[in-house]
């Protein structure tokens, strides 16, 4: 894994950096788009209005950006990457003791389904404990929640692993709180509604950190030391033609913070909006990580909150025939009981006139960009606990269809609105989710 360098800063010219070129701001603050690279945003930009504008443009166009000067130290990034590599180098028999199951969404796995296809990866999921207190034993009853219990290797098996993971998790939580605040400011200058929502997110978020390892897909071409490359149940033979590390998907939560290797470029972002279309290869853009940066993308819940103004983009991970790859997405998710609805500031009201429309948008140097015509209410309320349960169940087993935000669009004939109501009547968010217990509600009839 490549070492990280967190000393990047925007140039004094005020240009927005990209991997191969710079995007120059015009005199009115607009950003001229580069169709071949995702934007790079400097979180230390002293011009807060410009920073908010850049976030708005990135979230509403690409749905992806690279973040520099994010505040997480290079030392911690390096320590976390080393810990992640040490875990995946453990014998398969050691890792599989931590395997997640139908009654616990957290733990190790190497058999996940994305869009009903098996991924070419192994992973470990760790989430905020039910007690919100990392000092308690992982299997303490107080730590039970819908996602289950955390499962870590022992200190003898993987020294310092738990401590380093928790430290990195907490840093990602703090960074997510700040980014979510900036994203909501980008949508509106009215703070009351947003502040209540953000405070609930900060205090009740149910985020989790996923550590991924993608083995080389061709045993005959691997350029890495063969030892410990294939301590799993699937990569001791070549991948079939067309196999992906992760199939095209959208992230379910509010936002994702991704740490990835600098030297293996496998993440791709779609430049099309089709709901289920996989797309031609030339419509996918490869992300080339800037050393020291973190890759940020908006998720389904941010798209609902923004009433569709923010984009939750399709993305996928390619296999590499010769190189191994590590990555770690931190999924910043609402509380299980949170009913996610479009913020009032993002919806056109029936009796709204031009004067009060002006109050509903963030005033900045880029007002002409951010003051889009507001749309009528686009989405029904979506219970995060229900959406999360369906996504996990679909990762673990084939329920017939993967839940999407399109199932909550106003005017859709999806059965999920009724299923969600039934789920809310019987669910206990303080006990681990059990696929079989809720299967009669969750299986698709769409």
mmCIF file with all atom_site columns, C-alpha atoms in Angstrom, residues 80 83 126 152 160-170 209 211:
data_model
loop_
_atom_site.group_PDB
_atom_site.id
_atom_site.type_symbol
_atom_site.label_atom_id
_atom_site.label_alt_id
_atom_site.label_comp_id
_atom_site.label_asym_id
_atom_site.label_entity_id
_atom_site.label_seq_id
_atom_site.pdbx_PDB_ins_code
_atom_site.Cartn_x
_atom_site.Cartn_y
_atom_site.Cartn_z
_atom_site.occupancy
_atom_site.B_iso_or_equiv
_atom_site.pdbx_formal_charge
_atom_site.auth_seq_id
_atom_site.auth_comp_id
_atom_site.auth_asym_id
_atom_site.auth_atom_id
_atom_site.pdbx_PDB_model_num
ATOM 1  C CA . UNK A 1 80  ? -4.624  2.476  9.215  1.00 0.00 ? 80  UNK A CA 1
ATOM 2  C CA . UNK A 1 83  ? -3.381  -2.354 9.856  1.00 0.00 ? 83  UNK A CA 1
ATOM 3  C CA . UNK A 1 126 ? -17.015 -2.238 11.494 1.00 0.00 ? 126 UNK A CA 1
ATOM 4  C CA . UNK A 1 152 ? -12.466 -7.746 15.567 1.00 0.00 ? 152 UNK A CA 1
ATOM 5  C CA . UNK A 1 160 ? -3.159  -2.717 17.585 1.00 0.00 ? 160 UNK A CA 1
ATOM 6  C CA . UNK A 1 161 ? -5.717  -3.324 14.838 1.00 0.00 ? 161 UNK A CA 1
ATOM 7  C CA . UNK A 1 162 ? -8.798  -2.419 16.883 1.00 0.00 ? 162 UNK A CA 1
ATOM 8  C CA . UNK A 1 163 ? -7.267  0.766  18.325 1.00 0.00 ? 163 UNK A CA 1
ATOM 9  C CA . UNK A 1 164 ? -6.105  2.062  14.950 1.00 0.00 ? 164 UNK A CA 1
ATOM 10 C CA . UNK A 1 165 ? -9.447  1.272  13.280 1.00 0.00 ? 165 UNK A CA 1
ATOM 11 C CA . UNK A 1 166 ? -11.391 3.074  16.015 1.00 0.00 ? 166 UNK A CA 1
ATOM 12 C CA . UNK A 1 167 ? -9.130  6.131  15.805 1.00 0.00 ? 167 UNK A CA 1
ATOM 13 C CA . UNK A 1 168 ? -9.595  6.325  12.040 1.00 0.00 ? 168 UNK A CA 1
ATOM 14 C CA . UNK A 1 169 ? -13.353 5.720  12.375 1.00 0.00 ? 169 UNK A CA 1
ATOM 15 C CA . UNK A 1 170 ? -13.713 8.631  14.800 1.00 0.00 ? 170 UNK A CA 1
ATOM 16 C CA . UNK A 1 209 ? -16.315 1.494  7.897  1.00 0.00 ? 209 UNK A CA 1
ATOM 17 C CA . UNK A 1 211 ? -12.096 -2.390 4.674  1.00 0.00 ? 211 UNK A CA 1
#
